[in-house]
Amino acid sequence: MNGPCLITGAKGLLGSEFATAVRDRPVHAMGKDALDVTDKEAIWRTFESVQPRIVFHTAAYTQVDAAESHRDNAHRLNAESVKHLAGACREYNAKLVHFSTDQVFDGKKPVPYVETDTPSPSNYYAQTKLESEAYALELPDALVLRVQWLYGAARPRFTHLGKKTSFTAICDQIGAPTWSRDVVRLAFQLVERNKHGLFHLSYDDHASWLEVFQYVKDLKGYSVNLQSVSTQELRLPAGRPLNAVLSNLKLKESLGLTTVGSWKTSLREFLTGLP
Ligand SMILES: NC(=O)c1ccc[n+]([C@@H]2O[C@H](COP(=O)([O-])OP(=O)(O)OC[C@H]3O[C@@H](n4cnc5c(N)ncnc54)[C@H](OP(=O)(O)O)[C@@H]3O)[C@@H](O)[C@H]2O)c1
């Protein structure tokens, strides 16, 4: 699939990763200043001038707790933007690659979630993302990729740990920290193989946030004192799934992979530069 690529939210964590990774075609990496995805007219003007063949839509309202009290903004940015983009993709024959979240599940299932599980959003942010999935999936060749706990060059997430004497980490949310570079790599593989539909992008293993921070502490030799806190104790405005483990079975089968790897391997490479 040749032709120009459009990236929305290109200054964000995932958008900036795509912006540096796409090399095989003309790239239009647009931050909010260049393309406001809540502006339907602006989307259509952009499609007319860029004529994209593929769109990586990474712009989103990602402040999960703030979304509870800023519902209109979250809905406009997360759900309505995808409706506009899907309409433009249909008209201009562009493939839409859209991103969603593990939080579309309530986390009560005792085993990993598969793509066919019925969602039950944990919070309002996830409700808007679930709505967005439906808009994207109206396009027969769209890809919707559910991801979780992203980190990357634009949001290191873990490096502050070395400067702290004490740090409190959540002990009862289970998932996996996911390197944005891995998301980009897997998304490219799905696109190259003309895949479409809903996929969970995840590693083969999982852990609690506390275990993840313990791993970082041991790896880097930090002296920080890690304290454990439960999700309930934190009293956050938005709910979070406790079991947020996403099965990668469909992903592996679709790409002919026996493994996607371990979150530990990716995090170690991100933090140390060593594979
Ligand atoms: N990060 C995670 O852990 C995580 C987990 C699950 C799913 N996801 C999903 O993955 C995707 C990428 O997330 P991310 O972490 O890369 O998000 P991010 O770093 O917050 O980036 C989102 C970008 O969208 C931009 N934006 C805000 N309003 C916009 C508008 N009206 N028009 C165009 N751009 C706008 C933001 O700009 P400003 O910062 O200037 O407002 C920001 O650069 C999203 O769909 C998100 O829901 C993320």
mmCIF file of C-alpha atoms and ligand atoms in Angstrom:
data_model
loop_
_atom_site.group_PDB
_atom_site.id
_atom_site.type_symbol
_atom_site.label_atom_id
_atom_site.label_comp_id
_atom_site.label_asym_id
_atom_site.label_seq_id
_atom_site.Cartn_x
_atom_site.Cartn_y
_atom_site.Cartn_z
ATOM 1 C CA MET A 1 0.000 0.000 0.000
ATOM 2 C CA ASN A 2 1.975 2.967 -1.274
ATOM 3 C CA GLY A 3 1.185 6.654 -0.942
ATOM 4 C CA PRO A 4 1.346 9.374 1.688
ATOM 5 C CA CYS A 5 0.900 8.722 5.383
ATOM 6 C CA LEU A 6 -0.909 11.052 7.777
ATOM 7 C CA ILE A 7 -0.142 10.950 11.496
ATOM 8 C CA THR A 8 -2.454 12.788 13.899
ATOM 9 C CA GLY A 9 -1.303 13.815 17.384
ATOM 10 C CA ALA A 10 2.235 13.651 16.020
ATOM 11 C CA LYS A 11 3.799 15.378 19.044
ATOM 12 C CA GLY A 12 2.390 12.842 21.504
ATOM 13 C CA LEU A 13 4.060 9.678 22.752
ATOM 14 C CA LEU A 14 2.871 7.294 20.065
ATOM 15 C CA GLY A 15 2.505 9.903 17.319
ATOM 16 C CA SER A 16 6.132 11.015 17.637
ATOM 17 C CA GLU A 17 7.233 7.359 17.516
ATOM 18 C CA PHE A 18 5.349 6.866 14.243
ATOM 19 C CA ALA A 19 6.698 10.152 12.905
ATOM 20 C CA THR A 20 10.300 8.969 13.255
ATOM 21 C CA ALA A 21 9.592 5.383 12.145
ATOM 22 C CA VAL A 22 7.725 5.866 8.860
ATOM 23 C CA ARG A 23 10.418 5.997 6.187
ATOM 24 C CA ASP A 24 9.015 4.239 3.143
ATOM 25 C CA ARG A 25 6.567 6.930 2.028
ATOM 26 C CA PRO A 26 5.889 10.687 2.309
ATOM 27 C CA VAL A 27 4.931 11.496 5.907
ATOM 28 C CA HIS A 28 2.631 14.260 7.098
ATOM 29 C CA ALA A 29 3.143 14.212 10.848
ATOM 30 C CA MET A 30 0.659 16.710 12.239
ATOM 31 C CA GLY A 31 0.461 17.908 15.812
ATOM 32 C CA LYS A 32 -2.590 19.644 17.230
ATOM 33 C CA ASP A 33 -1.407 22.992 15.857
ATOM 34 C CA ALA A 34 -1.342 21.610 12.284
ATOM 35 C CA LEU A 35 -4.498 19.492 12.465
ATOM 36 C CA ASP A 36 -7.157 19.799 15.157
ATOM 37 C CA VAL A 37 -8.949 16.464 14.816
ATOM 38 C CA THR A 38 -12.098 17.823 16.455
ATOM 39 C CA ASP A 39 -12.493 20.132 13.445
ATOM 40 C CA LYS A 40 -14.284 18.156 10.733
ATOM 41 C CA GLU A 41 -13.649 20.798 8.063
ATOM 42 C CA ALA A 42 -9.932 20.825 8.882
ATOM 43 C CA ILE A 43 -9.806 17.034 8.516
ATOM 44 C CA TRP A 44 -11.389 17.164 5.075
ATOM 45 C CA ARG A 45 -9.137 20.030 3.966
ATOM 46 C CA THR A 46 -6.108 18.035 5.126
ATOM 47 C CA PHE A 47 -7.229 14.909 3.287
ATOM 48 C CA GLU A 48 -7.755 16.930 0.118
ATOM 49 C CA SER A 49 -4.238 18.345 0.243
ATOM 50 C CA VAL A 50 -2.375 15.269 1.604
ATOM 51 C CA GLN A 51 -4.341 12.510 -0.187
ATOM 52 C CA PRO A 52 -3.290 9.974 2.469
ATOM 53 C CA ARG A 53 -3.291 6.237 1.798
ATOM 54 C CA ILE A 54 -2.846 5.440 5.460
ATOM 55 C CA VAL A 55 -3.707 7.337 8.665
ATOM 56 C CA PHE A 56 -2.162 6.598 12.050
ATOM 57 C CA HIS A 57 -4.610 8.293 14.390
ATOM 58 C CA THR A 58 -2.842 8.785 17.709
ATOM 59 C CA ALA A 59 -4.402 12.102 18.807
ATOM 60 C CA ALA A 60 -6.552 11.559 21.873
ATOM 61 C CA TYR A 61 -7.750 12.898 25.190
ATOM 62 C CA THR A 62 -5.577 10.680 27.368
ATOM 63 C CA GLN A 63 -6.029 12.170 30.845
ATOM 64 C CA VAL A 64 -8.127 9.356 32.235
ATOM 65 C CA ASP A 65 -9.065 11.015 35.525
ATOM 66 C CA ALA A 66 -9.689 14.467 34.050
ATOM 67 C CA ALA A 67 -12.020 12.917 31.468
ATOM 68 C CA GLU A 68 -14.531 12.200 34.255
ATOM 69 C CA SER A 69 -15.108 15.938 34.755
ATOM 70 C CA HIS A 70 -14.374 17.118 31.175
ATOM 71 C CA ARG A 71 -16.724 14.762 29.408
ATOM 72 C CA ASP A 72 -17.554 16.977 26.436
ATOM 73 C CA ASN A 73 -13.892 17.521 25.579
ATOM 74 C CA ALA A 74 -13.056 13.842 25.996
ATOM 75 C CA HIS A 75 -15.988 12.768 23.853
ATOM 76 C CA ARG A 76 -15.270 15.311 21.115
ATOM 77 C CA LEU A 77 -11.594 14.381 20.920
ATOM 78 C CA ASN A 78 -11.820 10.621 21.391
ATOM 79 C CA ALA A 79 -15.082 9.603 19.781
ATOM 80 C CA GLU A 80 -16.256 12.317 17.391
ATOM 81 C CA SER A 81 -12.802 12.779 15.830
ATOM 82 C CA VAL A 82 -12.825 9.124 14.775
ATOM 83 C CA LYS A 83 -16.257 9.518 13.237
ATOM 84 C CA HIS A 84 -14.918 12.450 11.169
ATOM 85 C CA LEU A 85 -11.699 10.642 10.254
ATOM 86 C CA ALA A 86 -13.502 7.445 9.296
ATOM 87 C CA GLY A 87 -15.756 9.444 6.967
ATOM 88 C CA ALA A 88 -12.761 11.065 5.303
ATOM 89 C CA CYS A 89 -10.889 7.732 5.080
ATOM 90 C CA ARG A 90 -13.886 6.182 3.340
ATOM 91 C CA GLU A 91 -14.096 9.030 0.836
ATOM 92 C CA TYR A 92 -10.358 9.164 0.100
ATOM 93 C CA ASN A 93 -9.798 5.382 0.258
ATOM 94 C CA ALA A 94 -7.286 5.597 3.106
ATOM 95 C CA LYS A 95 -6.583 2.874 5.647
ATOM 96 C CA LEU A 96 -7.310 3.986 9.212
ATOM 97 C CA VAL A 97 -5.106 2.665 12.012
ATOM 98 C CA HIS A 98 -6.660 3.644 15.318
ATOM 99 C CA PHE A 99 -5.645 3.023 18.933
ATOM 100 C CA SER A 100 -7.733 2.032 21.887
ATOM 101 C CA THR A 101 -7.227 0.866 25.417
ATOM 102 C CA ASP A 102 -7.333 -2.084 27.827
ATOM 103 C CA GLN A 103 -9.657 0.073 29.950
ATOM 104 C CA VAL A 104 -12.621 -0.854 27.730
ATOM 105 C CA PHE A 105 -12.784 -3.872 30.087
ATOM 106 C CA ASP A 106 -13.837 -3.761 33.724
ATOM 107 C CA GLY A 107 -10.970 -6.027 34.786
ATOM 108 C CA LYS A 108 -13.115 -8.584 36.562
ATOM 109 C CA LYS A 109 -12.296 -11.491 34.257
ATOM 110 C CA PRO A 110 -9.837 -13.889 35.925
ATOM 111 C CA VAL A 111 -7.921 -14.683 32.705
ATOM 112 C CA PRO A 112 -6.539 -12.549 29.827
ATOM 113 C CA TYR A 113 -9.031 -10.639 27.714
ATOM 114 C CA VAL A 114 -9.492 -11.661 24.086
ATOM 115 C CA GLU A 115 -10.815 -9.464 21.284
ATOM 116 C CA THR A 116 -14.228 -11.159 21.319
ATOM 117 C CA ASP A 117 -14.842 -10.447 25.006
ATOM 118 C CA THR A 118 -17.694 -8.033 25.634
ATOM 119 C CA PRO A 119 -16.340 -4.667 26.791
ATOM 120 C CA SER A 120 -17.590 -2.978 29.935
ATOM 121 C CA PRO A 121 -15.648 0.296 30.214
ATOM 122 C CA SER A 122 -13.913 1.063 33.494
ATOM 123 C CA ASN A 123 -14.398 4.829 33.177
ATOM 124 C CA TYR A 124 -15.632 7.627 30.911
ATOM 125 C CA TYR A 125 -12.366 7.839 28.951
ATOM 126 C CA ALA A 126 -12.746 4.148 28.063
ATOM 127 C CA GLN A 127 -16.375 4.690 27.147
ATOM 128 C CA THR A 128 -15.323 7.298 24.566
ATOM 129 C CA LYS A 129 -12.591 4.989 23.274
ATOM 130 C CA LEU A 130 -15.077 2.137 22.917
ATOM 131 C CA GLU A 131 -17.356 4.398 20.901
ATOM 132 C CA SER A 132 -14.379 5.339 18.743
ATOM 133 C CA GLU A 133 -13.634 1.668 18.055
ATOM 134 C CA ALA A 134 -17.110 1.235 16.606
ATOM 135 C CA TYR A 135 -16.685 4.251 14.292
ATOM 136 C CA ALA A 136 -13.341 2.958 13.035
ATOM 137 C CA LEU A 137 -14.559 -0.606 12.578
ATOM 138 C CA GLU A 138 -17.328 0.572 10.264
ATOM 139 C CA LEU A 139 -14.521 0.749 7.695
ATOM 140 C CA PRO A 140 -13.869 -2.748 6.328
ATOM 141 C CA ASP A 141 -10.083 -2.380 6.249
ATOM 142 C CA ALA A 142 -9.488 -0.326 9.422
ATOM 143 C CA LEU A 143 -7.208 -1.576 12.176
ATOM 144 C CA VAL A 144 -8.086 -0.923 15.816
ATOM 145 C CA LEU A 145 -5.231 -1.736 18.157
ATOM 146 C CA ARG A 146 -5.809 -1.902 21.905
ATOM 147 C CA VAL A 147 -2.689 -1.001 23.878
ATOM 148 C CA GLN A 148 -1.845 -0.324 27.525
ATOM 149 C CA TRP A 149 0.651 1.350 29.883
ATOM 150 C CA LEU A 150 2.653 3.036 27.107
ATOM 151 C CA TYR A 151 6.133 4.429 27.589
ATOM 152 C CA GLY A 152 8.741 5.636 25.129
ATOM 153 C CA ALA A 153 11.201 8.369 24.325
ATOM 154 C CA ALA A 154 8.517 11.040 24.596
ATOM 155 C CA ARG A 155 7.332 9.760 28.002
ATOM 156 C CA PRO A 156 10.022 7.768 29.816
ATOM 157 C CA ARG A 157 7.748 7.040 32.867
ATOM 158 C CA PHE A 158 10.486 5.288 34.907
ATOM 159 C CA THR A 159 13.588 7.475 34.951
ATOM 160 C CA HIS A 160 12.344 9.664 37.829
ATOM 161 C CA LEU A 161 12.650 6.652 40.130
ATOM 162 C CA GLY A 162 16.406 7.146 40.493
ATOM 163 C CA LYS A 163 15.888 10.602 42.010
ATOM 164 C CA LYS A 164 13.423 9.487 44.674
ATOM 165 C CA THR A 165 14.021 8.117 48.156
ATOM 166 C CA SER A 166 10.510 6.692 48.370
ATOM 167 C CA PHE A 167 7.898 5.823 45.736
ATOM 168 C CA THR A 168 4.393 4.399 45.994
ATOM 169 C CA ALA A 169 3.324 1.917 43.300
ATOM 170 C CA ILE A 170 -0.002 0.203 42.643
ATOM 171 C CA CYS A 171 0.085 -3.467 43.581
ATOM 172 C CA ASP A 172 -3.226 -4.782 42.253
ATOM 173 C CA GLN A 173 -3.451 -3.629 38.622
ATOM 174 C CA ILE A 174 -2.037 -6.306 36.332
ATOM 175 C CA GLY A 175 -0.954 -5.611 32.755
ATOM 176 C CA ALA A 176 2.314 -4.818 31.028
ATOM 177 C CA PRO A 177 4.275 -1.639 30.329
ATOM 178 C CA THR A 178 4.424 -1.349 26.544
ATOM 179 C CA TRP A 179 7.204 0.372 24.591
ATOM 180 C CA SER A 180 5.782 2.645 21.920
ATOM 181 C CA ARG A 181 8.495 1.349 19.588
ATOM 182 C CA ASP A 182 7.010 -2.157 19.843
ATOM 183 C CA VAL A 183 3.522 -0.804 19.113
ATOM 184 C CA VAL A 184 4.828 0.860 15.949
ATOM 185 C CA ARG A 185 6.677 -2.305 14.860
ATOM 186 C CA LEU A 186 3.632 -4.524 15.341
ATOM 187 C CA ALA A 187 1.305 -2.003 13.694
ATOM 188 C CA PHE A 188 3.590 -1.917 10.634
ATOM 189 C CA GLN A 189 3.571 -5.724 10.451
ATOM 190 C CA LEU A 190 -0.225 -5.816 10.553
ATOM 191 C CA VAL A 191 -0.448 -3.141 7.852
ATOM 192 C CA GLU A 192 2.119 -4.901 5.626
ATOM 193 C CA ARG A 193 0.029 -8.066 5.790
ATOM 194 C CA ASN A 194 -3.183 -6.215 4.967
ATOM 195 C CA LYS A 195 -4.792 -7.125 8.282
ATOM 196 C CA HIS A 196 -7.930 -5.403 9.466
ATOM 197 C CA GLY A 197 -10.189 -5.466 12.506
ATOM 198 C CA LEU A 198 -9.561 -5.417 16.229
ATOM 199 C CA PHE A 199 -6.288 -6.575 17.806
ATOM 200 C CA HIS A 200 -4.776 -6.630 21.270
ATOM 201 C CA LEU A 201 -1.126 -5.538 21.096
ATOM 202 C CA SER A 202 0.575 -7.070 24.105
ATOM 203 C CA TYR A 203 3.553 -9.110 25.233
ATOM 204 C CA ASP A 204 3.539 -12.744 26.366
ATOM 205 C CA ASP A 205 3.811 -11.889 30.077
ATOM 206 C CA HIS A 206 2.416 -9.437 32.594
ATOM 207 C CA ALA A 207 2.972 -7.933 36.039
ATOM 208 C CA SER A 208 1.622 -5.435 38.557
ATOM 209 C CA TRP A 209 2.864 -1.843 38.520
ATOM 210 C CA LEU A 210 4.681 -2.605 41.775
ATOM 211 C CA GLU A 211 6.508 -5.530 40.135
ATOM 212 C CA VAL A 212 7.379 -3.330 37.165
ATOM 213 C CA PHE A 213 8.905 -0.645 39.391
ATOM 214 C CA GLN A 214 10.726 -3.330 41.406
ATOM 215 C CA TYR A 215 12.200 -4.605 38.125
ATOM 216 C CA VAL A 216 13.362 -1.088 37.207
ATOM 217 C CA LYS A 217 14.809 -0.554 40.680
ATOM 218 C CA ASP A 218 16.803 -3.824 40.532
ATOM 219 C CA LEU A 219 17.908 -3.269 36.940
ATOM 220 C CA LYS A 220 19.197 0.246 37.565
ATOM 221 C CA GLY A 221 20.420 -0.344 41.123
ATOM 222 C CA TYR A 222 18.279 2.455 42.523
ATOM 223 C CA SER A 223 18.041 2.786 46.293
ATOM 224 C CA VAL A 224 14.430 4.023 46.279
ATOM 225 C CA ASN A 225 12.127 2.537 48.894
ATOM 226 C CA LEU A 226 9.089 1.117 47.083
ATOM 227 C CA GLN A 227 5.768 1.250 48.915
ATOM 228 C CA SER A 228 2.686 -0.688 47.904
ATOM 229 C CA VAL A 229 -0.760 0.864 47.447
ATOM 230 C CA SER A 230 -4.030 -0.643 46.242
ATOM 231 C CA THR A 231 -6.202 0.943 43.562
ATOM 232 C CA GLN A 232 -8.991 1.412 46.071
ATOM 233 C CA GLU A 233 -6.701 3.224 48.516
ATOM 234 C CA LEU A 234 -5.762 5.749 45.824
ATOM 235 C CA ARG A 235 -9.390 6.898 45.388
ATOM 236 C CA LEU A 236 -8.835 8.108 41.816
ATOM 237 C CA PRO A 237 -11.751 9.820 40.053
ATOM 238 C CA ALA A 238 -11.770 7.217 37.262
ATOM 239 C CA GLY A 239 -11.977 3.459 37.730
ATOM 240 C CA ARG A 240 -9.219 1.182 36.439
ATOM 241 C CA PRO A 241 -9.375 -2.505 35.458
ATOM 242 C CA LEU A 242 -7.500 -4.711 37.947
ATOM 243 C CA ASN A 243 -6.982 -7.521 35.479
ATOM 244 C CA ALA A 244 -5.890 -5.566 32.408
ATOM 245 C CA VAL A 245 -4.088 -8.483 30.772
ATOM 246 C CA LEU A 246 -4.708 -8.541 27.023
ATOM 247 C CA SER A 247 -4.303 -11.856 25.227
ATOM 248 C CA ASN A 248 -1.994 -11.645 22.196
ATOM 249 C CA LEU A 249 -3.101 -14.956 20.701
ATOM 250 C CA LYS A 250 -4.913 -13.388 17.738
ATOM 251 C CA LEU A 251 -1.940 -11.106 17.069
ATOM 252 C CA LYS A 252 0.515 -14.003 17.061
ATOM 253 C CA GLU A 253 -1.686 -16.163 14.863
ATOM 254 C CA SER A 254 -2.248 -13.323 12.391
ATOM 255 C CA LEU A 255 1.450 -12.525 12.103
ATOM 256 C CA GLY A 256 2.678 -16.125 12.256
ATOM 257 C CA LEU A 257 4.633 -15.422 15.437
ATOM 258 C CA THR A 258 5.355 -17.876 18.234
ATOM 259 C CA THR A 259 6.138 -15.034 20.643
ATOM 260 C CA VAL A 260 5.767 -11.263 20.928
ATOM 261 C CA GLY A 261 8.412 -11.245 23.657
ATOM 262 C CA SER A 262 8.525 -10.138 27.256
ATOM 263 C CA TRP A 263 7.813 -6.669 28.621
ATOM 264 C CA LYS A 264 11.019 -7.096 30.653
ATOM 265 C CA THR A 265 13.180 -7.478 27.548
ATOM 266 C CA SER A 266 11.725 -4.353 25.962
ATOM 267 C CA LEU A 267 11.919 -2.287 29.133
ATOM 268 C CA ARG A 268 15.519 -3.365 29.725
ATOM 269 C CA GLU A 269 16.481 -2.355 26.197
ATOM 270 C CA PHE A 270 14.667 0.966 26.581
ATOM 271 C CA LEU A 271 16.387 1.727 29.899
ATOM 272 C CA THR A 272 19.877 0.409 29.150
ATOM 273 C CA GLY A 273 20.154 0.427 25.364
ATOM 274 C CA LEU A 274 21.116 -3.264 25.589
ATOM 275 C CA PRO A 275 18.997 -5.900 23.849
HETATM 276 N N1 LIG B 1 -0.484 6.254 26.956
HETATM 277 C C1 LIG B 1 -1.042 5.100 27.304
HETATM 278 O O1 LIG B 1 -0.633 4.467 28.275
HETATM 279 C C2 LIG B 1 -2.188 4.555 26.489
HETATM 280 C C3 LIG B 1 -2.821 3.407 26.950
HETATM 281 C C4 LIG B 1 -3.870 2.880 26.210
HETATM 282 C C5 LIG B 1 -4.276 3.485 25.023
HETATM 283 N N2 LIG B 1 -3.643 4.613 24.605
HETATM 284 C C6 LIG B 1 -4.097 5.221 23.353
HETATM 285 O O2 LIG B 1 -2.997 5.336 22.486
HETATM 286 C C7 LIG B 1 -3.126 6.491 21.664
HETATM 287 C C8 LIG B 1 -1.887 7.351 21.785
HETATM 288 O O3 LIG B 1 -1.732 7.749 23.143
HETATM 289 P P1 LIG B 1 -0.478 8.606 23.619
HETATM 290 O O4 LIG B 1 -0.070 8.096 24.946
HETATM 291 O O5 LIG B 1 0.531 8.718 22.524
HETATM 292 O O6 LIG B 1 -1.182 10.013 23.840
HETATM 293 P P2 LIG B 1 -0.488 11.432 24.124
HETATM 294 O O7 LIG B 1 0.962 11.292 24.357
HETATM 295 O O8 LIG B 1 -1.330 12.093 25.167
HETATM 296 O O9 LIG B 1 -0.664 12.156 22.727
HETATM 297 C C9 LIG B 1 -1.895 12.585 22.267
HETATM 298 C C10 LIG B 1 -1.627 13.786 21.409
HETATM 299 O O10 LIG B 1 -2.871 14.272 20.902
HETATM 300 C C11 LIG B 1 -2.747 15.690 20.880
HETATM 301 N N3 LIG B 1 -4.037 16.357 20.808
HETATM 302 C C12 LIG B 1 -4.805 16.819 21.822
HETATM 303 N N4 LIG B 1 -5.901 17.424 21.327
HETATM 304 C C13 LIG B 1 -5.813 17.350 19.973
HETATM 305 C C14 LIG B 1 -6.635 17.797 18.912
HETATM 306 N N5 LIG B 1 -7.781 18.451 19.141
HETATM 307 N N6 LIG B 1 -6.229 17.556 17.655
HETATM 308 C C15 LIG B 1 -5.079 16.892 17.409
HETATM 309 N N7 LIG B 1 -4.251 16.456 18.370
HETATM 310 C C16 LIG B 1 -4.638 16.662 19.639
HETATM 311 C C17 LIG B 1 -2.026 16.024 22.156
HETATM 312 O O11 LIG B 1 -1.489 17.320 22.089
HETATM 313 P P3 LIG B 1 -1.349 18.189 23.439
HETATM 314 O O12 LIG B 1 -0.533 17.342 24.381
HETATM 315 O O13 LIG B 1 -0.682 19.419 22.960
HETATM 316 O O14 LIG B 1 -2.758 18.405 23.947
HETATM 317 C C18 LIG B 1 -0.962 14.941 22.177
HETATM 318 O O15 LIG B 1 0.207 15.347 21.500
HETATM 319 C C19 LIG B 1 -4.421 7.163 22.120
HETATM 320 O O16 LIG B 1 -5.467 6.746 21.300
HETATM 321 C C20 LIG B 1 -4.630 6.626 23.519
HETATM 322 O O17 LIG B 1 -6.004 6.634 23.885
HETATM 323 C C21 LIG B 1 -2.614 5.157 25.307
#
